[in-house]
XYZ file of C-alpha atoms in Angstrom:
167
model
C -20.502 -6.577 18.770
C -17.966 -4.907 21.001
C -17.913 -5.392 24.761
C -16.525 -3.303 27.601
C -12.876 -4.158 28.286
C -12.279 -5.596 24.795
C -8.798 -4.948 23.381
C -8.599 -3.338 19.939
C -6.170 -1.736 17.548
C -7.159 1.702 16.261
C -5.960 3.137 12.933
C -6.893 6.614 11.866
C -5.932 9.338 9.425
C -5.447 12.756 10.985
C -4.661 15.424 8.445
C -1.175 14.494 7.239
C -0.527 11.566 9.622
C -1.550 7.954 10.124
C -1.900 7.023 13.808
C -1.994 3.463 15.141
C -2.434 2.402 18.765
C -3.723 -0.438 20.929
C -6.373 0.305 23.511
C -9.241 -1.189 25.463
C -12.890 -0.275 25.144
C -14.099 1.297 28.395
C -17.698 1.954 27.490
C -20.101 2.200 24.544
C -22.545 5.099 24.674
C -25.648 5.557 22.543
C -27.007 8.945 23.571
C -27.085 11.594 22.191
C -25.104 9.735 19.450
C -23.282 6.425 19.266
C -19.697 6.783 20.536
C -17.081 4.928 22.560
C -14.845 5.738 25.484
C -11.397 4.223 24.943
C -8.563 3.678 27.391
C -5.792 6.232 26.886
C -3.102 4.477 24.801
C 0.358 4.006 26.288
C 2.030 4.278 22.865
C 0.810 5.915 19.643
C 2.691 5.142 16.443
C 2.558 8.053 14.013
C 3.637 7.911 10.402
C 3.559 11.024 8.283
C 1.592 10.625 5.086
C 3.710 11.131 2.058
C 2.680 13.313 -0.842
C 1.423 10.033 -2.174
C 0.662 7.397 0.493
C 2.076 3.965 -0.182
C 1.392 0.517 1.147
C 3.369 -2.693 1.441
C 1.897 -5.230 -0.988
C 2.823 -8.578 -2.493
C 1.517 -8.692 -6.056
C 2.732 -10.486 -9.159
C 2.875 -8.393 -12.296
C 4.283 -8.295 -15.788
C 6.693 -5.565 -16.855
C 6.990 -4.908 -20.591
C 9.854 -2.683 -21.729
C 9.963 -0.447 -24.809
C 11.569 -3.234 -26.887
C 8.688 -5.607 -26.069
C 10.670 -7.724 -23.607
C 8.497 -9.141 -20.808
C 9.489 -10.098 -17.284
C 7.456 -11.391 -14.341
C 8.002 -8.979 -11.426
C 6.977 -8.728 -7.780
C 5.356 -5.458 -6.611
C 6.453 -4.823 -3.006
C 5.192 -1.241 -2.517
C 2.344 0.530 -4.257
C 1.168 4.124 -4.301
C -1.336 5.981 -6.472
C 1.610 7.474 -8.365
C 4.169 4.684 -8.529
C 5.463 1.331 -7.362
C 8.537 -0.447 -6.119
C 9.145 -3.748 -7.893
C 11.647 -6.584 -7.536
C 12.827 -8.101 -10.810
C 15.051 -11.162 -11.418
C 16.572 -9.635 -14.593
C 16.949 -6.080 -15.860
C 14.025 -4.549 -17.732
C 15.583 -1.157 -18.380
C 17.625 1.742 -17.055
C 16.765 4.899 -15.145
C 14.594 7.095 -17.383
C 13.339 4.220 -19.561
C 9.611 3.609 -20.042
C 7.771 0.373 -19.401
C 4.248 -0.948 -18.962
C 3.275 -2.625 -15.686
C 0.258 -4.958 -15.761
C -1.315 -6.728 -12.767
C -4.630 -8.090 -11.521
C -6.439 -6.203 -8.760
C -9.383 -7.364 -6.664
C -11.409 -5.647 -3.981
C -14.803 -6.390 -2.447
C -15.733 -8.847 -5.182
C -14.663 -6.513 -8.007
C -11.776 -7.522 -10.269
C -9.796 -5.749 -12.962
C -6.450 -5.812 -14.734
C -4.493 -2.591 -14.438
C -2.122 -1.715 -17.273
C -0.036 1.303 -16.319
C 2.610 3.241 -18.217
C 5.612 3.959 -15.997
C 9.028 5.552 -16.064
C 11.963 3.986 -14.192
C 13.136 6.327 -11.420
C 15.902 4.169 -9.934
C 17.481 0.719 -10.171
C 19.632 -0.992 -7.530
C 20.130 -4.417 -5.904
C 17.098 -5.441 -3.833
C 17.219 -6.645 -0.251
C 15.586 -10.068 -0.576
C 12.330 -10.711 1.236
C 11.412 -14.051 2.814
C 9.938 -15.525 -0.345
C 12.411 -14.100 -2.877
C 15.703 -15.339 -4.156
C 19.037 -13.502 -3.969
C 20.181 -11.280 -6.843
C 16.895 -9.459 -7.496
C 16.928 -5.877 -8.739
C 14.734 -3.178 -7.192
C 13.081 -0.674 -9.509
C 11.307 2.490 -8.451
C 8.589 3.397 -10.938
C 6.571 6.578 -11.466
C 3.272 6.047 -13.249
C 2.586 8.238 -16.286
C -0.734 9.430 -17.777
C -2.938 7.370 -15.454
C -6.525 7.003 -16.730
C -9.143 8.116 -14.168
C -10.511 4.586 -13.641
C -7.010 3.207 -12.935
C -6.276 6.119 -10.589
C -9.409 5.276 -8.624
C -8.371 1.594 -8.401
C -4.846 2.520 -7.281
C -6.113 4.840 -4.543
C -8.593 2.239 -3.302
C -5.966 -0.535 -3.267
C -3.447 1.592 -1.375
C -5.950 2.736 1.263
C -7.279 -0.818 1.654
C -3.757 -2.071 2.423
C -3.109 0.855 4.794
C -6.362 0.089 6.639
C -5.216 -3.527 6.958
C -1.943 -2.385 8.537
C 0.391 -2.642 5.565
C 1.956 0.808 5.899
C 5.555 1.356 4.822
């Protein structure tokens, strides 16, 4: 339960923007409906939603190129229409097709997503804390996404955005 004066972080979608701010609860009201009075925030961070929202993630996946070559990859950004992956060795060139497969879990539900993708760009990756030097960064656009996979992708992205993993 919330109490008067309690500090909180608020995240909300407003049309084409995501707003995030810290505030304090001034008062909880119950009549005529349940609502809260919040302290006016000193700073509001606004990020414009992209055509396709994306979230920062850290997922292991397998990339399979057209020749059948497999490579373990690290998904660092995910959207309903594509992904950014870091790869230790090349899996193709711009315009090539590949299949990206990874496990997804949410609220006790689990699945394995297998997505057809086309490589949009390839360049050296800036290493993250848990990655080695020399990784390649691939931008992928998903192709012909089945409805069930599209639903999973949207849910995963919005779950990560709600948890504060915006990019």
